Tab-separated table of C-alpha atoms in Angstrom:
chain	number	residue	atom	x	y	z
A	1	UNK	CA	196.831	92.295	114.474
A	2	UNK	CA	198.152	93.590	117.606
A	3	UNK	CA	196.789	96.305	120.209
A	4	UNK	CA	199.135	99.204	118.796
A	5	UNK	CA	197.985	98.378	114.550
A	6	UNK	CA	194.274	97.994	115.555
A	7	UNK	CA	194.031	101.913	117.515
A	8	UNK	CA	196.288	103.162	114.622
A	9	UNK	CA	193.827	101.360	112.204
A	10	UNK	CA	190.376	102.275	114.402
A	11	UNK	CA	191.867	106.060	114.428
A	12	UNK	CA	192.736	106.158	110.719
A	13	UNK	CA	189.232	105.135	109.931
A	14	UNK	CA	187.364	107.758	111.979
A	15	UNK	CA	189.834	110.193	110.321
A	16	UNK	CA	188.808	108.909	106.917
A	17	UNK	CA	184.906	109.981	108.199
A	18	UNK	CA	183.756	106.388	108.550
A	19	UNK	CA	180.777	105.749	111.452
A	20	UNK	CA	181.447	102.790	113.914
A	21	UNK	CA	179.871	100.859	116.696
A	22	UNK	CA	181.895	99.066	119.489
A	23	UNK	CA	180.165	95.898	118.674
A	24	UNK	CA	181.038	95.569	115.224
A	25	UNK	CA	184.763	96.333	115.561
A	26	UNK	CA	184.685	93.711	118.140
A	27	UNK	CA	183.413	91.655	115.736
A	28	UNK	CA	185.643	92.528	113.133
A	29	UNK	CA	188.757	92.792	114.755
A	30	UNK	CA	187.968	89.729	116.858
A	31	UNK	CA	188.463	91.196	120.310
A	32	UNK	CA	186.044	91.814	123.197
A	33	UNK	CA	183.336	95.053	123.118
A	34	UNK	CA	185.750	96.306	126.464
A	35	UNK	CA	188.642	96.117	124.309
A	36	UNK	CA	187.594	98.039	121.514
A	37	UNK	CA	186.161	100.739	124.396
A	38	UNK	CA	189.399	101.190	125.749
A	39	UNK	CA	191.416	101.646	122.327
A	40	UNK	CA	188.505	104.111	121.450
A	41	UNK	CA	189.465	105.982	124.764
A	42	UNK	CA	192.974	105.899	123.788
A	43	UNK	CA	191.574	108.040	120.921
A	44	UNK	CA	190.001	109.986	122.705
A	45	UNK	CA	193.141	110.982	125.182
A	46	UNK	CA	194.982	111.565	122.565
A	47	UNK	CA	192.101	113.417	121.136
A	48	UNK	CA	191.837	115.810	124.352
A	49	UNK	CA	195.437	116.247	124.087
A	50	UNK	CA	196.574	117.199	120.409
A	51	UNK	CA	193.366	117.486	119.022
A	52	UNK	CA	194.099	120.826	117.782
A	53	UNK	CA	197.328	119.891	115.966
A	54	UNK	CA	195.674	117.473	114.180
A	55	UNK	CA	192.752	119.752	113.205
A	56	UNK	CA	190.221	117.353	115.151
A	57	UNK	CA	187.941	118.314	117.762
A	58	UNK	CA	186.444	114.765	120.056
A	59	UNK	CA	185.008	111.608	119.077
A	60	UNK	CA	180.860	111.749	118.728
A	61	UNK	CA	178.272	109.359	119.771
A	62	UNK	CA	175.377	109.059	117.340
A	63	UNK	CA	172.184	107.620	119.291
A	64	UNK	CA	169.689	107.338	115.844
A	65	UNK	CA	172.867	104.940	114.363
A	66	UNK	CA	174.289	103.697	117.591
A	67	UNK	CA	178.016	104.376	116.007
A	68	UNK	CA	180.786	106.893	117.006
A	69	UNK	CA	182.179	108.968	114.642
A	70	UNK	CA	184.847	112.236	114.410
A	71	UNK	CA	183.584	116.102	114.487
A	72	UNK	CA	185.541	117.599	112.287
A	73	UNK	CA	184.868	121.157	112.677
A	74	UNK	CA	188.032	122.110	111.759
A	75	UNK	CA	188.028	120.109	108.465
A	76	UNK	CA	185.967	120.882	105.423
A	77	UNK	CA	182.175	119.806	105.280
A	78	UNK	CA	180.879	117.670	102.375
A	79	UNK	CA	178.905	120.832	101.549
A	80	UNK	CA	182.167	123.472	101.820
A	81	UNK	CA	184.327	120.836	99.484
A	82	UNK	CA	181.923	120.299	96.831
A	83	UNK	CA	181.390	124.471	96.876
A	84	UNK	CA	185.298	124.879	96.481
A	85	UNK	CA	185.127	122.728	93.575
A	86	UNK	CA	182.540	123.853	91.722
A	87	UNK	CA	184.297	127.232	92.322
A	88	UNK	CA	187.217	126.274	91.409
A	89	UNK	CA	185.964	124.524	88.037
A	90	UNK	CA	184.153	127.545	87.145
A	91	UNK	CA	187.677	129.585	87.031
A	92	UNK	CA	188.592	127.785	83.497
A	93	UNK	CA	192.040	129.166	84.946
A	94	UNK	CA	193.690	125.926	85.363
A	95	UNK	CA	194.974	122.964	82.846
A	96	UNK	CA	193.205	119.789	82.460
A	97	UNK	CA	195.798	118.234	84.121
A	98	UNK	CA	196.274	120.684	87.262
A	99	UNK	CA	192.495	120.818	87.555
A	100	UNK	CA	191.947	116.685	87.953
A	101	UNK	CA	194.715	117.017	90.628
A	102	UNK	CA	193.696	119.516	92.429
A	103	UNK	CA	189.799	118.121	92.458
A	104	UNK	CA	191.260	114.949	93.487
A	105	UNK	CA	193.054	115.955	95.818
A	106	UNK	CA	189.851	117.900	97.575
A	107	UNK	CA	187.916	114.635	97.344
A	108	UNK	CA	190.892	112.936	99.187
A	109	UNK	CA	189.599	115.012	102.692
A	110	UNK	CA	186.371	113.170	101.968
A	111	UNK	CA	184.714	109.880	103.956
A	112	UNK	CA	185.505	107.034	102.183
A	113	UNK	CA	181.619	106.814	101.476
A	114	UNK	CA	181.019	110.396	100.526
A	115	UNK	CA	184.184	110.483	98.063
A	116	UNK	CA	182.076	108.493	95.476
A	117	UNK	CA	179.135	111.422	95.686
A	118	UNK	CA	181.114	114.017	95.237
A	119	UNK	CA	183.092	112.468	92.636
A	120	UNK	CA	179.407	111.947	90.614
A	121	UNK	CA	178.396	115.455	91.591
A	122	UNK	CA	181.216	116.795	89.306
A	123	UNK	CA	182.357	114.382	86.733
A	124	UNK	CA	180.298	116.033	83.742
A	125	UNK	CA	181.396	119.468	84.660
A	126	UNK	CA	185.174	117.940	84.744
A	127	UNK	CA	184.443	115.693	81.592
A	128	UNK	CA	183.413	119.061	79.520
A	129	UNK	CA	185.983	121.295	81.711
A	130	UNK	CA	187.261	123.516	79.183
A	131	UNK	CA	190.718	125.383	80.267
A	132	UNK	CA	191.670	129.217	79.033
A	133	UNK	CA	194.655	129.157	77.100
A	134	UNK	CA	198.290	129.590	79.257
A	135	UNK	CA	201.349	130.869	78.138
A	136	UNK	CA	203.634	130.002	80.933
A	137	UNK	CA	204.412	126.276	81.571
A	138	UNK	CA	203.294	126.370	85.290
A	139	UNK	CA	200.705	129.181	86.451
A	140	UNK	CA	200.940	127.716	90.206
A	141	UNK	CA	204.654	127.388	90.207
A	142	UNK	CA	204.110	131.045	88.632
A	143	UNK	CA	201.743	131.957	91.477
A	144	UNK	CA	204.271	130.677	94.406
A	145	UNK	CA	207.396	132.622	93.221
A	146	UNK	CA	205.619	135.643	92.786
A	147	UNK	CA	203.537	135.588	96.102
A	148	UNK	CA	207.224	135.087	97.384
A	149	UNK	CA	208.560	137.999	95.772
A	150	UNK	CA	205.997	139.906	96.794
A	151	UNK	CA	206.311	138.811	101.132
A	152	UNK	CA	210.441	139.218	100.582
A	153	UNK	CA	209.786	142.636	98.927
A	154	UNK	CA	212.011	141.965	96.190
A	155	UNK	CA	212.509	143.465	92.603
A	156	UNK	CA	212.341	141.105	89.602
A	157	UNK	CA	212.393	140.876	85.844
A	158	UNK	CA	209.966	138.851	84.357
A	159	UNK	CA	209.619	138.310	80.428
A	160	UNK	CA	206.040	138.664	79.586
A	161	UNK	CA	203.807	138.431	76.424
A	162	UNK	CA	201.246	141.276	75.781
A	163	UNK	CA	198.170	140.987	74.124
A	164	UNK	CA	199.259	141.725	70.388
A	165	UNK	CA	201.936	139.047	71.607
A	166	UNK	CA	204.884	141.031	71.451
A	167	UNK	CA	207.633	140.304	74.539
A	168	UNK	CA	208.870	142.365	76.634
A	169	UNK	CA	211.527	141.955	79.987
A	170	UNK	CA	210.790	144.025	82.460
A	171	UNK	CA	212.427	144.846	85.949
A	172	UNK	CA	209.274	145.468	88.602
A	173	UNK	CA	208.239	145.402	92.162
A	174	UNK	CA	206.001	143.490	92.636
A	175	UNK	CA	202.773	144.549	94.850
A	176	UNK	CA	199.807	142.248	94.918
A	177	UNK	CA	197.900	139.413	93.564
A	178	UNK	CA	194.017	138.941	92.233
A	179	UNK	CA	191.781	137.368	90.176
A	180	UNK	CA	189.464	137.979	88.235
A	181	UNK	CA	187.493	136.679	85.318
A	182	UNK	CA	189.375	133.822	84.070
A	183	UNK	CA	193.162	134.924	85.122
A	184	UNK	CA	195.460	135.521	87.856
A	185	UNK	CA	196.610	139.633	87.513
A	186	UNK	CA	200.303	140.768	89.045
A	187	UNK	CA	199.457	143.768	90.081
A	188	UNK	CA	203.637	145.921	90.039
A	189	UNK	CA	205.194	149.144	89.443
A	190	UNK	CA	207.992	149.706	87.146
A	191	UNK	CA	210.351	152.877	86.762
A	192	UNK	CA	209.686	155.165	83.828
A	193	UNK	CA	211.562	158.330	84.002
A	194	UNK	CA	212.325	158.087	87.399
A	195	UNK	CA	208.461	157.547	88.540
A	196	UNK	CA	207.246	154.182	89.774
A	197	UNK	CA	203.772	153.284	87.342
A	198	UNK	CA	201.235	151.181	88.220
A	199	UNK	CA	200.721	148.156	85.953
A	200	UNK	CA	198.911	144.606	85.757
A	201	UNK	CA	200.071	141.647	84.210
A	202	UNK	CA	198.246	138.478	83.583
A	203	UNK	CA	200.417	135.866	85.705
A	204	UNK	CA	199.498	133.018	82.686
A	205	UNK	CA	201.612	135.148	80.323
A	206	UNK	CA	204.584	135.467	82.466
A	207	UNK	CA	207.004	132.997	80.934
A	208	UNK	CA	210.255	133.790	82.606
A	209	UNK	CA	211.349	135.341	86.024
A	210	UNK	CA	214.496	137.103	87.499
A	211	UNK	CA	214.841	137.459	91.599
A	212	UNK	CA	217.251	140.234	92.111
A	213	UNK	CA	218.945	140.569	95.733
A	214	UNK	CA	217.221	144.553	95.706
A	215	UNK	CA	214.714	144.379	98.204
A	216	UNK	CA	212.402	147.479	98.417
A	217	UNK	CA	210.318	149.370	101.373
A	218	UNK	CA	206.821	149.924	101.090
A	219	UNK	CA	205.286	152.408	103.952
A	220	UNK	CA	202.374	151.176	105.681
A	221	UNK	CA	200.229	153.842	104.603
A	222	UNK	CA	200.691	153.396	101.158
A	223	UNK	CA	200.697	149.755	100.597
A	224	UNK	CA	198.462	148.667	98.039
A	225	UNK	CA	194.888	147.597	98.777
A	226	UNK	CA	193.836	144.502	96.291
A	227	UNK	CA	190.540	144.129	98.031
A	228	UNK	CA	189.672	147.739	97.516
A	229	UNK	CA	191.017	147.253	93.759
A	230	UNK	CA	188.783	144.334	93.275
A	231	UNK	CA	185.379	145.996	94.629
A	232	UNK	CA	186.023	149.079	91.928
A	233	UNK	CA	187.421	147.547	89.192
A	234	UNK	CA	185.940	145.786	85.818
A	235	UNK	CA	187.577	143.274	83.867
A	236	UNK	CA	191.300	144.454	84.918
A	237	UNK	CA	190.766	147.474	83.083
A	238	UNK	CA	193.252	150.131	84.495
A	239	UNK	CA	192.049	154.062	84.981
A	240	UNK	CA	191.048	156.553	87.586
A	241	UNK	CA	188.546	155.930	90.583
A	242	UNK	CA	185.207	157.706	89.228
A	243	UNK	CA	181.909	158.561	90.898
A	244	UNK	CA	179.228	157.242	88.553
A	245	UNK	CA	175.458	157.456	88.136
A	246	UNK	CA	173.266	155.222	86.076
A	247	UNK	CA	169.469	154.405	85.733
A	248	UNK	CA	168.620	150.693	85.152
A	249	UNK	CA	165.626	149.177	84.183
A	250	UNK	CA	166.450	145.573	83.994
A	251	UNK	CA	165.098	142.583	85.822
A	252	UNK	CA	167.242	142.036	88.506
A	253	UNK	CA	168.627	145.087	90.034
A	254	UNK	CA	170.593	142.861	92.656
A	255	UNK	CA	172.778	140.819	89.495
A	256	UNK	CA	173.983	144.802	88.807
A	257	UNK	CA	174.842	145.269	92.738
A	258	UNK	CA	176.609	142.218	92.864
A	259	UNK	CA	178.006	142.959	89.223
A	260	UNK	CA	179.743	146.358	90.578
A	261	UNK	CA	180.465	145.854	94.306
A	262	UNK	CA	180.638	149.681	95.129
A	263	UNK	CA	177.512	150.204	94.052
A	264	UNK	CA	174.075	151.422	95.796
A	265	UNK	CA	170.598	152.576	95.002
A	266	UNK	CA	169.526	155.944	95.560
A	267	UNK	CA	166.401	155.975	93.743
A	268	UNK	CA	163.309	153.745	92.966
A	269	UNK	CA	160.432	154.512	90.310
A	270	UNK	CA	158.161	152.485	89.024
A	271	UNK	CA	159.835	150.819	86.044
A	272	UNK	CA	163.748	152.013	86.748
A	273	UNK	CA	165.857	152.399	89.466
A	274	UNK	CA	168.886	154.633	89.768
A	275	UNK	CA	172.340	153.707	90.956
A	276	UNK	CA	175.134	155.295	92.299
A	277	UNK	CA	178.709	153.449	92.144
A	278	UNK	CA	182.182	153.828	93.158
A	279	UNK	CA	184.212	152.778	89.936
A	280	UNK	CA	187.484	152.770	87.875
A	281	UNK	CA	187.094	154.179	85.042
A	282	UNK	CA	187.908	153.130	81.534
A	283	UNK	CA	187.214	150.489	79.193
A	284	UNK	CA	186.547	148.090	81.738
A	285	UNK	CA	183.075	149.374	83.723
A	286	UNK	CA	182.400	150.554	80.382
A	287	UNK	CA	182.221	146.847	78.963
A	288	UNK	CA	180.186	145.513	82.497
A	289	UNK	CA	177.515	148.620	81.305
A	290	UNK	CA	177.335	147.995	77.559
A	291	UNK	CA	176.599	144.331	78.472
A	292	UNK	CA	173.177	145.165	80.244
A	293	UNK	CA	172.291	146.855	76.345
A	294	UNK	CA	169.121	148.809	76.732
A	295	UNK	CA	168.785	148.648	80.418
A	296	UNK	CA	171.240	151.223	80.821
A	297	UNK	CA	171.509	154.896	80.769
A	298	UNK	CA	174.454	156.738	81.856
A	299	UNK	CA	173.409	159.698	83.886
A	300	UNK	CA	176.662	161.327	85.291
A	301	UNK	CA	179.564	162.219	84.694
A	302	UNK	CA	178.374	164.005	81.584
A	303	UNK	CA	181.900	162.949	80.251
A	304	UNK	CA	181.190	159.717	80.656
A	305	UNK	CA	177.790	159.938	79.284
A	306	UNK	CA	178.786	160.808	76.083
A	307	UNK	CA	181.930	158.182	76.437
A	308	UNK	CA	179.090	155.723	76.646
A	309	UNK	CA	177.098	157.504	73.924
A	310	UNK	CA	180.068	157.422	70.923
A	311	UNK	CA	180.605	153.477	71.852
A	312	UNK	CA	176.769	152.766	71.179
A	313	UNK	CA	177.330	154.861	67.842
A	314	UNK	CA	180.045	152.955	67.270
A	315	UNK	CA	178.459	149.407	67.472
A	316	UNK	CA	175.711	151.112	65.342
A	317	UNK	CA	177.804	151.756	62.720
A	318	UNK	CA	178.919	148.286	62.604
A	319	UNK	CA	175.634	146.836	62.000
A	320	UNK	CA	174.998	149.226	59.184
């Protein structure tokens, strides 16, 4: 192997996370210790020069192993890939098929001797990985050409399938993106009697889509605000932004603080605590409350008291 394949080699490995010492490249490549130091600085010039292209920061000595080795700070950790994949398994919102890829491909940025722990850290969740069900034939394709539409400002019809599975086409604008629970949600606005209304579509259920060469403005004041969507809304349930009270008494006030983002407490007693949030309201916080059963009271609105009061009735009269 000549001097140019052995630093392209040496430089490929430390990319690939592996730890090496001077003495046992020399011994593997069959070269002298000096020669392996001054491919290694090389490296490292080239290091000092485009390290930041490259996403690389220097080459490391460590003393306990005696072997150099790549920071990476600008790659992923171990730690942050296997997090991202765990997150990303727990979505369900992918196919069996995009899911191994995309997991595989996450592994790839892994050391040659960490890929095989990782790989073991997730194969049962992977093996029993079971997908929500799609309606479009690709929901990143989907993703891509919408997060397009929505950058280039441009109007598009999409054909969509609603819950009772009817299908409708539709000409919208398209605003945002989010998840939440399961799915990817377009969030658009659509023309009815010459007012714009809100709407959210799951992206899955998009089957078909339309660019149209209409571009429209959107003033910087009223652009819409996903994040402050996602930290009031339940479930993708559209309505109103509503000032709520609540008293809880369950065993982990924090799970209902993280549960409702907008949410604080403004009283402690002894058994029960009670809560003020910032929510949307409609079906969707009322679903996040009903699912804490008894450890919930609604306090105020009184509207929304007895909103909360006919639903228990309801599921009362079901059991009877």
């Amino acid at each position: 192997m000549n001097k140019r394949n052995r630093v392209m080699e040496i430089f490929y490995r430390f990319m690939s996370g592996e730890h090496m010492a001077v003495k046992d490249l020399a011994a593997e490549y069959e070269v002298s210790e000096k020669s392996i130091q001054r491919d290694i600085s090389e490296i490292k010039n080239f290091m000092a020069e485009y390290g930041y292209s490259v996403g690389r920061e220097e080459v490391k000595f460590d003393r306990s192993s005696q072997k150099m080795y790549f920071e990476a700070e600008k790659f992923l950790t171990n730690g942050e890939m296997l997090a991202i994949t765990k997150i990303l398994i727990a979505t369900r919102t992918l196919p069996q098929d995009k899911m191994n890829q995309l997991v595989e491909k996450l592994e790839g940025f892994a050391s040659t001797k960490d890929k095989k722990r990782l790989k073991e850290l997730v194969k049962r969740e992977l093996y029993h990985y079971k997908p929500v069900a799609t309606l479009c034939n690709d929901l990143i394709d989907n993703l891509y050409a919408l997060a397009e539409a929505i950058d280039d400002k441009q109007e598009i019809t999409i054909t969509y399938y609603k819950m009772d599975k009817s299908r409708i086409d539709r000409r919208i604008r398209p605003l945002a993106i989010v998840f939440s629970e399961y799915y990817f949600y377009l969030i658009a606005v659509h023309e009815v009697d010459d007012e714009w209304k809100e709407r959210y579509y799951r992206i899955d259920r998009i089957t078909d889509m339309i660019k149209h060469r209409t571009r429209f403005e959107v003033e910087y004041d009223s652009r819409f605000d996903e994040g402050k969507l996602k930290n009031e809304i339940q479930y993708m349930w559209p309505g109103k932004e509503q000032q709520i009270e609540f008293e809880f008494t369950g065993p982990s006030v924090q799970a209902i603080l993280d549960r409702i983002p907008k949410s604080k407490v403004i009283k402690r007693e002894k058994d029960k605590v009670t809560i003020q949030a910032t929510v949307v309201h409609g079906t969707g916080i009322k679903m996040t409350l009903l699912s804490q059963g008894s450890w919930v009271k609604v306090l105020s609105p009184q509207s929304f008291a007895e909103e909360m009061k006919e639903e228990v009735e309801k599921m009362m009269e079901r059991y009877r």
